[in-house]
């Protein structure tokens, strides 16, 4: 019997994860990974697929990555707990959970009760709340969720904040200054503003291919060279603004990642649709004009270049 070698590209290609780790570390300077989140289509995968993806990242990332946080949010509390326990068993560094988004928690206390039950399934793992109201439809302000959360969830470690409300984000930081929480910001085009507000890190889709560029911005911010930091942020914004106008989401991220890294990320899974050829061509031209592609052959006359 021979293994069937033609596989449907709607199946996960586990074999590229090792290469992906090396690419992120070596080419993008990214050493902390958030697995099975929005970009990884975690909520479109089966539980057994999510377990395997997590295992693959932990195995391939060993001694190469600093931290691997596994997103274990699900509509079913039981599944979420199973994934949390699994993350602990395989040696992940933390777990993150979004708000359940079909039957929704209607207030902060109910949301915390849900999160608490998941966190309790992995009592030794740092726990992060993943706030992404535009996708979950759960609009309870993060600042409210954080109030008193450590008393309910002893493993609470921080927040991944994927929203543009900088009042809410700023208040999360301001009201928890005495605690050693991680405030991870998730709107890549606004990261500099969030750093000013006290963000301690960032998790985002564009760091897959603009990690190096973003690290330059972080370094400029660290040394208080705000004008360079702003230049870097504006460069990143020029790209994101361009693709947002073309229609930008998880499918498009995969197409850009394939283009920039050379690693076949494959198409997304339904209900998402593969990015169009037109999108990819336009994105490629923009990346080249901004000097975001390392195999750039536009050496001269590149006025819009960002480096
Ligand atoms: C909705 C979504 O996918 N958000 C990502 C992280 O949470 C971001 O990294 C965005 O993709 C990025 O900021 C571009 O808008
Ligand atoms: C980008 C991001 O934060 C996620 O994939 O969840």
PDB file of C-alpha atoms and ligand atoms in Angstrom:
ATOM      1  CA  UNK A   1       0.000   0.000   0.000  1.00  0.00           C
ATOM      2  CA  UNK A   2       1.249   3.418  -0.858  1.00  0.00           C
ATOM      3  CA  UNK A   3       0.447   6.545   0.965  1.00  0.00           C
ATOM      4  CA  UNK A   4      -1.678   8.826  -1.177  1.00  0.00           C
ATOM      5  CA  UNK A   5       0.663  11.672  -2.082  1.00  0.00           C
ATOM      6  CA  UNK A   6      -1.694  14.026  -3.832  1.00  0.00           C
ATOM      7  CA  UNK A   7      -3.358  15.721  -0.922  1.00  0.00           C
ATOM      8  CA  UNK A   8      -6.134  18.205  -0.881  1.00  0.00           C
ATOM      9  CA  UNK A   9      -4.751  21.642  -0.171  1.00  0.00           C
ATOM     10  CA  UNK A  10      -7.638  22.239   2.160  1.00  0.00           C
ATOM     11  CA  UNK A  11      -5.811  19.883   4.528  1.00  0.00           C
ATOM     12  CA  UNK A  12      -3.171  21.254   6.866  1.00  0.00           C
ATOM     13  CA  UNK A  13       0.338  20.943   5.510  1.00  0.00           C
ATOM     14  CA  UNK A  14       2.097  20.123   8.778  1.00  0.00           C
ATOM     15  CA  UNK A  15       5.373  19.530   6.989  1.00  0.00           C
ATOM     16  CA  UNK A  16       6.127  23.245   6.493  1.00  0.00           C
ATOM     17  CA  UNK A  17       5.940  24.200  10.166  1.00  0.00           C
ATOM     18  CA  UNK A  18       9.616  23.450  10.828  1.00  0.00           C
ATOM     19  CA  UNK A  19      10.641  25.674   7.933  1.00  0.00           C
ATOM     20  CA  UNK A  20       8.202  28.321   9.107  1.00  0.00           C
ATOM     21  CA  UNK A  21       9.869  28.401  12.556  1.00  0.00           C
ATOM     22  CA  UNK A  22      13.304  28.905  10.991  1.00  0.00           C
ATOM     23  CA  UNK A  23      12.007  31.572   8.663  1.00  0.00           C
ATOM     24  CA  UNK A  24      10.408  33.592  11.474  1.00  0.00           C
ATOM     25  CA  UNK A  25      13.470  33.368  13.710  1.00  0.00           C
ATOM     26  CA  UNK A  26      16.126  33.929  11.062  1.00  0.00           C
ATOM     27  CA  UNK A  27      14.453  36.248   8.571  1.00  0.00           C
ATOM     28  CA  UNK A  28      11.964  38.160  10.680  1.00  0.00           C
ATOM     29  CA  UNK A  29      13.479  38.154  14.175  1.00  0.00           C
ATOM     30  CA  UNK A  30      10.220  36.755  15.575  1.00  0.00           C
ATOM     31  CA  UNK A  31      10.699  34.327  18.462  1.00  0.00           C
ATOM     32  CA  UNK A  32       7.316  34.297  20.154  1.00  0.00           C
ATOM     33  CA  UNK A  33       4.453  32.541  18.454  1.00  0.00           C
ATOM     34  CA  UNK A  34       0.709  32.692  18.894  1.00  0.00           C
ATOM     35  CA  UNK A  35      -0.704  29.427  17.531  1.00  0.00           C
ATOM     36  CA  UNK A  36      -4.246  28.638  16.309  1.00  0.00           C
ATOM     37  CA  UNK A  37      -5.479  32.215  16.553  1.00  0.00           C
ATOM     38  CA  UNK A  38      -7.189  34.322  13.921  1.00  0.00           C
ATOM     39  CA  UNK A  39      -4.480  34.104  11.266  1.00  0.00           C
ATOM     40  CA  UNK A  40      -4.038  30.367  11.804  1.00  0.00           C
ATOM     41  CA  UNK A  41      -7.807  29.875  11.360  1.00  0.00           C
ATOM     42  CA  UNK A  42      -7.853  28.111  14.716  1.00  0.00           C
ATOM     43  CA  UNK A  43     -11.634  28.313  14.934  1.00  0.00           C
ATOM     44  CA  UNK A  44     -12.011  26.641  11.527  1.00  0.00           C
ATOM     45  CA  UNK A  45     -10.001  23.599  12.571  1.00  0.00           C
ATOM     46  CA  UNK A  46     -11.176  20.449  14.263  1.00  0.00           C
ATOM     47  CA  UNK A  47     -10.031  19.801  17.812  1.00  0.00           C
ATOM     48  CA  UNK A  48      -7.684  17.044  16.690  1.00  0.00           C
ATOM     49  CA  UNK A  49      -6.177  19.353  14.059  1.00  0.00           C
ATOM     50  CA  UNK A  50      -5.656  22.053  16.660  1.00  0.00           C
ATOM     51  CA  UNK A  51      -3.883  19.574  18.905  1.00  0.00           C
ATOM     52  CA  UNK A  52      -1.605  18.458  16.098  1.00  0.00           C
ATOM     53  CA  UNK A  53      -0.780  22.013  15.008  1.00  0.00           C
ATOM     54  CA  UNK A  54       0.106  22.927  18.592  1.00  0.00           C
ATOM     55  CA  UNK A  55       2.272  19.812  18.949  1.00  0.00           C
ATOM     56  CA  UNK A  56       4.099  20.555  15.728  1.00  0.00           C
ATOM     57  CA  UNK A  57       4.917  24.143  16.749  1.00  0.00           C
ATOM     58  CA  UNK A  58       6.099  23.085  20.192  1.00  0.00           C
ATOM     59  CA  UNK A  59       8.240  20.288  18.771  1.00  0.00           C
ATOM     60  CA  UNK A  60       9.741  22.260  15.910  1.00  0.00           C
ATOM     61  CA  UNK A  61      10.148  25.402  17.995  1.00  0.00           C
ATOM     62  CA  UNK A  62      12.045  23.719  20.830  1.00  0.00           C
ATOM     63  CA  UNK A  63      15.350  25.519  21.522  1.00  0.00           C
ATOM     64  CA  UNK A  64      14.567  27.997  18.749  1.00  0.00           C
ATOM     65  CA  UNK A  65      11.570  29.950  19.985  1.00  0.00           C
ATOM     66  CA  UNK A  66      11.242  31.804  23.277  1.00  0.00           C
ATOM     67  CA  UNK A  67       7.532  31.421  23.889  1.00  0.00           C
ATOM     68  CA  UNK A  68       4.649  29.582  22.307  1.00  0.00           C
ATOM     69  CA  UNK A  69       1.178  30.609  23.374  1.00  0.00           C
ATOM     70  CA  UNK A  70      -1.643  28.386  22.155  1.00  0.00           C
ATOM     71  CA  UNK A  71      -5.064  29.843  21.523  1.00  0.00           C
ATOM     72  CA  UNK A  72      -7.556  27.363  23.009  1.00  0.00           C
ATOM     73  CA  UNK A  73     -10.797  29.341  22.784  1.00  0.00           C
ATOM     74  CA  UNK A  74     -13.862  27.453  21.503  1.00  0.00           C
ATOM     75  CA  UNK A  75     -17.639  27.637  21.714  1.00  0.00           C
ATOM     76  CA  UNK A  76     -17.695  24.493  23.784  1.00  0.00           C
ATOM     77  CA  UNK A  77     -16.191  24.955  27.216  1.00  0.00           C
ATOM     78  CA  UNK A  78     -15.334  21.257  27.241  1.00  0.00           C
ATOM     79  CA  UNK A  79     -13.346  21.476  24.049  1.00  0.00           C
ATOM     80  CA  UNK A  80     -11.603  24.567  25.306  1.00  0.00           C
ATOM     81  CA  UNK A  81     -10.635  22.767  28.496  1.00  0.00           C
ATOM     82  CA  UNK A  82      -9.407  19.775  26.537  1.00  0.00           C
ATOM     83  CA  UNK A  83      -7.186  22.043  24.448  1.00  0.00           C
ATOM     84  CA  UNK A  84      -5.937  23.898  27.533  1.00  0.00           C
ATOM     85  CA  UNK A  85      -4.972  20.641  29.203  1.00  0.00           C
ATOM     86  CA  UNK A  86      -3.326  19.467  26.020  1.00  0.00           C
ATOM     87  CA  UNK A  87      -1.315  22.701  25.764  1.00  0.00           C
ATOM     88  CA  UNK A  88      -0.021  22.077  29.276  1.00  0.00           C
ATOM     89  CA  UNK A  89       0.850  18.460  28.490  1.00  0.00           C
ATOM     90  CA  UNK A  90       2.912  19.331  25.450  1.00  0.00           C
ATOM     91  CA  UNK A  91       4.826  22.069  27.248  1.00  0.00           C
ATOM     92  CA  UNK A  92       3.392  25.250  25.760  1.00  0.00           C
ATOM     93  CA  UNK A  93       4.295  28.499  27.517  1.00  0.00           C
ATOM     94  CA  UNK A  94       0.800  29.857  27.816  1.00  0.00           C
ATOM     95  CA  UNK A  95      -2.802  29.701  26.636  1.00  0.00           C
ATOM     96  CA  UNK A  96      -5.124  32.365  25.312  1.00  0.00           C
ATOM     97  CA  UNK A  97      -8.900  32.395  25.012  1.00  0.00           C
ATOM     98  CA  UNK A  98     -11.377  34.542  23.077  1.00  0.00           C
ATOM     99  CA  UNK A  99     -14.915  35.145  24.269  1.00  0.00           C
ATOM    100  CA  UNK A 100     -17.407  32.493  23.107  1.00  0.00           C
ATOM    101  CA  UNK A 101     -19.128  34.065  20.152  1.00  0.00           C
ATOM    102  CA  UNK A 102     -22.370  32.214  19.343  1.00  0.00           C
ATOM    103  CA  UNK A 103     -24.182  32.006  22.624  1.00  0.00           C
ATOM    104  CA  UNK A 104     -22.423  34.979  24.137  1.00  0.00           C
ATOM    105  CA  UNK A 105     -21.586  36.052  27.671  1.00  0.00           C
ATOM    106  CA  UNK A 106     -23.778  39.067  28.349  1.00  0.00           C
ATOM    107  CA  UNK A 107     -21.634  40.678  30.979  1.00  0.00           C
ATOM    108  CA  UNK A 108     -18.160  40.777  32.399  1.00  0.00           C
ATOM    109  CA  UNK A 109     -18.836  38.337  35.228  1.00  0.00           C
ATOM    110  CA  UNK A 110     -20.216  35.668  32.928  1.00  0.00           C
ATOM    111  CA  UNK A 111     -17.271  36.077  30.574  1.00  0.00           C
ATOM    112  CA  UNK A 112     -14.811  35.755  33.456  1.00  0.00           C
ATOM    113  CA  UNK A 113     -16.608  32.659  34.716  1.00  0.00           C
ATOM    114  CA  UNK A 114     -16.119  31.052  31.313  1.00  0.00           C
ATOM    115  CA  UNK A 115     -12.451  32.061  31.114  1.00  0.00           C
ATOM    116  CA  UNK A 116     -11.873  30.844  34.656  1.00  0.00           C
ATOM    117  CA  UNK A 117     -13.147  27.374  33.841  1.00  0.00           C
ATOM    118  CA  UNK A 118     -10.773  27.121  30.899  1.00  0.00           C
ATOM    119  CA  UNK A 119      -7.820  28.469  32.871  1.00  0.00           C
ATOM    120  CA  UNK A 120      -8.494  25.923  35.624  1.00  0.00           C
ATOM    121  CA  UNK A 121      -7.921  23.096  33.152  1.00  0.00           C
ATOM    122  CA  UNK A 122      -4.280  24.220  32.860  1.00  0.00           C
ATOM    123  CA  UNK A 123      -3.516  25.546  36.344  1.00  0.00           C
ATOM    124  CA  UNK A 124       0.227  25.821  35.739  1.00  0.00           C
ATOM    125  CA  UNK A 125       0.005  27.781  32.484  1.00  0.00           C
ATOM    126  CA  UNK A 126      -0.041  31.574  32.135  1.00  0.00           C
ATOM    127  CA  UNK A 127      -3.435  32.623  30.838  1.00  0.00           C
ATOM    128  CA  UNK A 128      -4.192  35.428  28.365  1.00  0.00           C
ATOM    129  CA  UNK A 129      -7.564  36.885  27.470  1.00  0.00           C
ATOM    130  CA  UNK A 130      -7.780  37.527  23.727  1.00  0.00           C
ATOM    131  CA  UNK A 131      -9.969  40.576  23.184  1.00  0.00           C
ATOM    132  CA  UNK A 132     -11.122  40.792  19.564  1.00  0.00           C
ATOM    133  CA  UNK A 133     -14.626  42.291  19.648  1.00  0.00           C
ATOM    134  CA  UNK A 134     -14.948  42.890  15.902  1.00  0.00           C
ATOM    135  CA  UNK A 135     -14.719  39.151  15.279  1.00  0.00           C
ATOM    136  CA  UNK A 136     -16.383  37.705  18.385  1.00  0.00           C
ATOM    137  CA  UNK A 137     -19.147  40.299  18.612  1.00  0.00           C
ATOM    138  CA  UNK A 138     -18.550  40.344  22.377  1.00  0.00           C
ATOM    139  CA  UNK A 139     -18.093  44.024  23.057  1.00  0.00           C
ATOM    140  CA  UNK A 140     -17.513  43.938  26.814  1.00  0.00           C
ATOM    141  CA  UNK A 141     -14.699  46.416  27.356  1.00  0.00           C
ATOM    142  CA  UNK A 142     -11.346  44.854  28.155  1.00  0.00           C
ATOM    143  CA  UNK A 143     -10.794  47.355  30.944  1.00  0.00           C
ATOM    144  CA  UNK A 144     -13.894  45.939  32.687  1.00  0.00           C
ATOM    145  CA  UNK A 145     -12.833  42.332  32.129  1.00  0.00           C
ATOM    146  CA  UNK A 146      -9.464  43.034  33.758  1.00  0.00           C
ATOM    147  CA  UNK A 147     -10.980  44.537  36.903  1.00  0.00           C
ATOM    148  CA  UNK A 148     -10.388  41.967  39.659  1.00  0.00           C
ATOM    149  CA  UNK A 149      -9.556  39.188  37.178  1.00  0.00           C
ATOM    150  CA  UNK A 150      -6.471  38.010  39.052  1.00  0.00           C
ATOM    151  CA  UNK A 151      -8.573  37.161  42.078  1.00  0.00           C
ATOM    152  CA  UNK A 152     -10.772  34.947  39.897  1.00  0.00           C
ATOM    153  CA  UNK A 153      -8.052  33.590  37.617  1.00  0.00           C
ATOM    154  CA  UNK A 154      -4.785  33.209  39.507  1.00  0.00           C
ATOM    155  CA  UNK A 155      -2.882  32.300  36.338  1.00  0.00           C
ATOM    156  CA  UNK A 156      -4.003  35.462  34.547  1.00  0.00           C
ATOM    157  CA  UNK A 157      -0.945  36.808  32.773  1.00  0.00           C
ATOM    158  CA  UNK A 158      -2.186  39.363  30.325  1.00  0.00           C
ATOM    159  CA  UNK A 159      -4.272  40.567  27.499  1.00  0.00           C
ATOM    160  CA  UNK A 160      -4.049  40.336  23.752  1.00  0.00           C
ATOM    161  CA  UNK A 161      -5.917  43.433  22.669  1.00  0.00           C
ATOM    162  CA  UNK A 162      -7.089  43.403  19.037  1.00  0.00           C
ATOM    163  CA  UNK A 163      -9.192  46.519  18.846  1.00  0.00           C
ATOM    164  CA  UNK A 164      -8.675  50.130  17.831  1.00  0.00           C
ATOM    165  CA  UNK A 165     -10.152  51.602  21.044  1.00  0.00           C
ATOM    166  CA  UNK A 166      -7.066  53.134  22.610  1.00  0.00           C
ATOM    167  CA  UNK A 167      -9.115  54.565  25.460  1.00  0.00           C
ATOM    168  CA  UNK A 168     -10.016  51.041  26.518  1.00  0.00           C
ATOM    169  CA  UNK A 169      -6.445  49.828  25.974  1.00  0.00           C
ATOM    170  CA  UNK A 170      -4.914  52.753  27.849  1.00  0.00           C
ATOM    171  CA  UNK A 171      -7.236  52.158  30.776  1.00  0.00           C
ATOM    172  CA  UNK A 172      -6.290  48.471  30.886  1.00  0.00           C
ATOM    173  CA  UNK A 173      -2.686  49.577  31.385  1.00  0.00           C
ATOM    174  CA  UNK A 174      -3.429  52.484  33.688  1.00  0.00           C
ATOM    175  CA  UNK A 175      -5.639  50.520  36.075  1.00  0.00           C
ATOM    176  CA  UNK A 176      -3.218  47.617  36.373  1.00  0.00           C
ATOM    177  CA  UNK A 177       0.109  49.360  36.754  1.00  0.00           C
ATOM    178  CA  UNK A 178       0.909  47.561  39.996  1.00  0.00           C
ATOM    179  CA  UNK A 179       0.458  44.164  38.367  1.00  0.00           C
ATOM    180  CA  UNK A 180       2.962  42.538  36.096  1.00  0.00           C
ATOM    181  CA  UNK A 181       0.514  41.940  33.261  1.00  0.00           C
ATOM    182  CA  UNK A 182       1.518  41.589  29.628  1.00  0.00           C
ATOM    183  CA  UNK A 183      -0.344  44.028  27.400  1.00  0.00           C
ATOM    184  CA  UNK A 184      -0.040  42.645  23.900  1.00  0.00           C
ATOM    185  CA  UNK A 185      -1.413  44.838  21.169  1.00  0.00           C
ATOM    186  CA  UNK A 186      -2.990  43.351  18.047  1.00  0.00           C
ATOM    187  CA  UNK A 187      -3.625  46.158  15.580  1.00  0.00           C
ATOM    188  CA  UNK A 188      -0.337  46.278  13.726  1.00  0.00           C
ATOM    189  CA  UNK A 189      -0.946  49.575  11.938  1.00  0.00           C
ATOM    190  CA  UNK A 190      -1.409  51.326  15.321  1.00  0.00           C
ATOM    191  CA  UNK A 191       1.297  49.603  17.349  1.00  0.00           C
ATOM    192  CA  UNK A 192       3.335  52.749  17.933  1.00  0.00           C
ATOM    193  CA  UNK A 193       0.376  54.513  19.549  1.00  0.00           C
ATOM    194  CA  UNK A 194      -0.177  51.472  21.741  1.00  0.00           C
ATOM    195  CA  UNK A 195       3.496  51.458  22.774  1.00  0.00           C
ATOM    196  CA  UNK A 196       3.055  55.006  23.996  1.00  0.00           C
ATOM    197  CA  UNK A 197       0.041  53.777  26.008  1.00  0.00           C
ATOM    198  CA  UNK A 198       2.148  51.078  27.633  1.00  0.00           C
ATOM    199  CA  UNK A 199       1.896  48.011  25.376  1.00  0.00           C
ATOM    200  CA  UNK A 200       4.503  45.460  26.449  1.00  0.00           C
ATOM    201  CA  UNK A 201       4.378  43.423  23.254  1.00  0.00           C
ATOM    202  CA  UNK A 202       2.509  42.779  20.045  1.00  0.00           C
ATOM    203  CA  UNK A 203       0.786  39.866  18.352  1.00  0.00           C
ATOM    204  CA  UNK A 204      -0.277  40.345  14.775  1.00  0.00           C
ATOM    205  CA  UNK A 205      -0.620  38.852  11.337  1.00  0.00           C
ATOM    206  CA  UNK A 206       1.771  41.230   9.586  1.00  0.00           C
ATOM    207  CA  UNK A 207       4.725  40.248  11.789  1.00  0.00           C
ATOM    208  CA  UNK A 208       4.855  37.097   9.694  1.00  0.00           C
ATOM    209  CA  UNK A 209       6.351  39.176   6.910  1.00  0.00           C
ATOM    210  CA  UNK A 210       6.990  42.635   8.412  1.00  0.00           C
ATOM    211  CA  UNK A 211       8.556  41.330  11.621  1.00  0.00           C
ATOM    212  CA  UNK A 212      11.957  42.736  10.825  1.00  0.00           C
ATOM    213  CA  UNK A 213      10.524  46.118   9.930  1.00  0.00           C
ATOM    214  CA  UNK A 214       8.436  46.173  13.103  1.00  0.00           C
ATOM    215  CA  UNK A 215      11.463  45.204  15.190  1.00  0.00           C
ATOM    216  CA  UNK A 216      13.232  48.261  13.781  1.00  0.00           C
ATOM    217  CA  UNK A 217      10.322  50.362  14.987  1.00  0.00           C
ATOM    218  CA  UNK A 218      10.464  48.736  18.433  1.00  0.00           C
ATOM    219  CA  UNK A 219      14.199  49.374  18.652  1.00  0.00           C
ATOM    220  CA  UNK A 220      13.753  53.026  17.660  1.00  0.00           C
ATOM    221  CA  UNK A 221      11.030  53.373  20.298  1.00  0.00           C
ATOM    222  CA  UNK A 222      13.282  51.763  22.938  1.00  0.00           C
ATOM    223  CA  UNK A 223      16.058  54.278  22.288  1.00  0.00           C
ATOM    224  CA  UNK A 224      13.479  57.088  22.304  1.00  0.00           C
ATOM    225  CA  UNK A 225      14.087  57.930  18.662  1.00  0.00           C
ATOM    226  CA  UNK A 226      10.446  58.702  18.078  1.00  0.00           C
ATOM    227  CA  UNK A 227      10.883  60.265  14.683  1.00  0.00           C
ATOM    228  CA  UNK A 228      12.487  57.077  13.310  1.00  0.00           C
ATOM    229  CA  UNK A 229       9.853  54.983  15.048  1.00  0.00           C
ATOM    230  CA  UNK A 230       7.157  57.055  13.384  1.00  0.00           C
ATOM    231  CA  UNK A 231       8.809  56.687   9.989  1.00  0.00           C
ATOM    232  CA  UNK A 232       8.768  52.922  10.426  1.00  0.00           C
ATOM    233  CA  UNK A 233       5.126  52.959  11.517  1.00  0.00           C
ATOM    234  CA  UNK A 234       4.170  55.099   8.536  1.00  0.00           C
ATOM    235  CA  UNK A 235       5.942  52.681   6.179  1.00  0.00           C
ATOM    236  CA  UNK A 236       4.000  49.796   7.671  1.00  0.00           C
ATOM    237  CA  UNK A 237       0.820  51.842   7.410  1.00  0.00           C
ATOM    238  CA  UNK A 238       1.444  52.570   3.732  1.00  0.00           C
ATOM    239  CA  UNK A 239       1.434  48.869   3.043  1.00  0.00           C
ATOM    240  CA  UNK A 240      -1.523  48.005   5.283  1.00  0.00           C
ATOM    241  CA  UNK A 241      -3.542  50.944   3.973  1.00  0.00           C
ATOM    242  CA  UNK A 242      -2.895  49.787   0.421  1.00  0.00           C
ATOM    243  CA  UNK A 243      -4.021  46.204   1.027  1.00  0.00           C
ATOM    244  CA  UNK A 244      -6.965  47.217   3.207  1.00  0.00           C
ATOM    245  CA  UNK A 245      -8.332  49.126   0.233  1.00  0.00           C
ATOM    246  CA  UNK A 246      -8.008  46.002  -1.910  1.00  0.00           C
ATOM    247  CA  UNK A 247      -9.790  43.900   0.711  1.00  0.00           C
ATOM    248  CA  UNK A 248      -7.526  42.448   3.383  1.00  0.00           C
ATOM    249  CA  UNK A 249      -8.043  39.530   5.716  1.00  0.00           C
ATOM    250  CA  UNK A 250      -6.740  36.122   6.680  1.00  0.00           C
ATOM    251  CA  UNK A 251      -6.745  34.761   3.090  1.00  0.00           C
ATOM    252  CA  UNK A 252      -4.750  37.721   1.848  1.00  0.00           C
ATOM    253  CA  UNK A 253      -2.290  37.335   4.718  1.00  0.00           C
ATOM    254  CA  UNK A 254      -1.612  33.763   3.613  1.00  0.00           C
ATOM    255  CA  UNK A 255      -1.013  34.874   0.037  1.00  0.00           C
ATOM    256  CA  UNK A 256       1.408  37.593   1.148  1.00  0.00           C
ATOM    257  CA  UNK A 257       3.192  35.191   3.475  1.00  0.00           C
ATOM    258  CA  UNK A 258       3.663  32.678   0.683  1.00  0.00           C
ATOM    259  CA  UNK A 259       5.017  35.423  -1.523  1.00  0.00           C
ATOM    260  CA  UNK A 260       7.445  36.890   0.980  1.00  0.00           C
ATOM    261  CA  UNK A 261       8.677  33.719   2.688  1.00  0.00           C
ATOM    262  CA  UNK A 262       8.532  31.324  -0.258  1.00  0.00           C
ATOM    263  CA  UNK A 263       6.899  28.813   2.106  1.00  0.00           C
ATOM    264  CA  UNK A 264       3.611  27.517   0.652  1.00  0.00           C
ATOM    265  CA  UNK A 265       0.971  28.592   3.152  1.00  0.00           C
ATOM    266  CA  UNK A 266      -1.802  27.195   1.010  1.00  0.00           C
ATOM    267  CA  UNK A 267      -5.280  28.580   0.581  1.00  0.00           C
ATOM    268  CA  UNK A 268      -7.551  29.153   3.559  1.00  0.00           C
ATOM    269  CA  UNK A 269     -10.396  26.848   4.487  1.00  0.00           C
ATOM    270  CA  UNK A 270     -14.031  27.623   3.734  1.00  0.00           C
ATOM    271  CA  UNK A 271     -15.820  29.901   4.489  1.00  0.00           C
ATOM    272  CA  UNK A 272     -12.754  31.919   3.512  1.00  0.00           C
ATOM    273  CA  UNK A 273     -11.818  32.180  -0.149  1.00  0.00           C
ATOM    274  CA  UNK A 274      -8.365  32.122  -1.637  1.00  0.00           C
ATOM    275  CA  UNK A 275      -6.973  35.605  -2.348  1.00  0.00           C
ATOM    276  CA  UNK A 276      -7.234  36.582  -5.998  1.00  0.00           C
ATOM    277  CA  UNK A 277      -4.275  36.652  -8.349  1.00  0.00           C
ATOM    278  CA  UNK A 278      -4.964  40.336  -8.846  1.00  0.00           C
ATOM    279  CA  UNK A 279      -4.629  40.964  -5.118  1.00  0.00           C
ATOM    280  CA  UNK A 280      -1.358  39.073  -4.893  1.00  0.00           C
ATOM    281  CA  UNK A 281       0.131  40.872  -7.900  1.00  0.00           C
ATOM    282  CA  UNK A 282      -0.806  44.265  -6.510  1.00  0.00           C
ATOM    283  CA  UNK A 283       0.470  43.417  -3.037  1.00  0.00           C
ATOM    284  CA  UNK A 284       3.739  42.197  -4.500  1.00  0.00           C
ATOM    285  CA  UNK A 285       4.249  45.418  -6.459  1.00  0.00           C
ATOM    286  CA  UNK A 286       3.588  47.436  -3.323  1.00  0.00           C
ATOM    287  CA  UNK A 287       5.980  45.342  -1.222  1.00  0.00           C
ATOM    288  CA  UNK A 288       8.654  45.884  -3.845  1.00  0.00           C
ATOM    289  CA  UNK A 289       8.095  49.620  -4.083  1.00  0.00           C
ATOM    290  CA  UNK A 290       8.353  49.927  -0.285  1.00  0.00           C
ATOM    291  CA  UNK A 291      11.490  47.777  -0.311  1.00  0.00           C
ATOM    292  CA  UNK A 292       9.834  45.160   1.883  1.00  0.00           C
ATOM    293  CA  UNK A 293      10.967  42.244  -0.270  1.00  0.00           C
ATOM    294  CA  UNK A 294      14.531  41.105   0.292  1.00  0.00           C
ATOM    295  CA  UNK A 295      14.926  39.880  -3.287  1.00  0.00           C
ATOM    296  CA  UNK A 296      14.204  43.394  -4.439  1.00  0.00           C
ATOM    297  CA  UNK A 297      15.440  44.167  -7.910  1.00  0.00           C
ATOM    298  CA  UNK A 298      14.318  47.782  -7.922  1.00  0.00           C
ATOM    299  CA  UNK A 299      17.580  49.317  -6.868  1.00  0.00           C
ATOM    300  CA  UNK A 300      17.232  52.701  -8.516  1.00  0.00           C
ATOM    301  CA  UNK A 301      14.651  55.383  -8.581  1.00  0.00           C
ATOM    302  CA  UNK A 302      12.685  53.785  -5.779  1.00  0.00           C
ATOM    303  CA  UNK A 303      11.341  56.971  -4.222  1.00  0.00           C
ATOM    304  CA  UNK A 304       8.741  55.352  -1.994  1.00  0.00           C
ATOM    305  CA  UNK A 305      11.240  52.932  -0.460  1.00  0.00           C
ATOM    306  CA  UNK A 306      11.042  52.620   3.275  1.00  0.00           C
ATOM    307  CA  UNK A 307      14.378  51.277   4.422  1.00  0.00           C
TER     308      UNK A 307
HETATM  309  C1  LIG B   1      -8.515  40.960  12.681  1.00  0.00           C
HETATM  310  C2  LIG B   1      -7.101  40.490  12.638  1.00  0.00           C
HETATM  311  O1  LIG B   1      -6.760  39.577  11.914  1.00  0.00           O
HETATM  312  N1  LIG B   1      -6.254  41.126  13.414  1.00  0.00           N
HETATM  313  C3  LIG B   1      -4.862  40.823  13.450  1.00  0.00           C
HETATM  314  C4  LIG B   1      -4.471  40.412  14.838  1.00  0.00           C
HETATM  315  O2  LIG B   1      -5.203  40.263  15.766  1.00  0.00           O
HETATM  316  C5  LIG B   1      -4.001  42.013  13.014  1.00  0.00           C
HETATM  317  O3  LIG B   1      -2.677  41.576  12.983  1.00  0.00           O
HETATM  318  C6  LIG B   1      -4.400  42.575  11.661  1.00  0.00           C
HETATM  319  O4  LIG B   1      -4.377  41.549  10.713  1.00  0.00           O
HETATM  320  C7  LIG B   1      -3.489  43.709  11.203  1.00  0.00           C
HETATM  321  O5  LIG B   1      -3.428  44.687  12.165  1.00  0.00           O
HETATM  322  C8  LIG B   1      -3.924  44.306   9.878  1.00  0.00           C
HETATM  323  O6  LIG B   1      -5.120  45.006  10.026  1.00  0.00           O
HETATM  324  C1  LIG B   2      -2.789  37.895  14.307  1.00  0.00           C
HETATM  325  C2  LIG B   2      -3.260  37.323  15.524  1.00  0.00           C
HETATM  326  O1  LIG B   2      -3.084  37.884  16.532  1.00  0.00           O
HETATM  327  C3  LIG B   2      -3.956  36.069  15.455  1.00  0.00           C
HETATM  328  O2  LIG B   2      -3.736  35.359  14.489  1.00  0.00           O
HETATM  329  O3  LIG B   2      -4.743  35.742  16.346  1.00  0.00           O
END
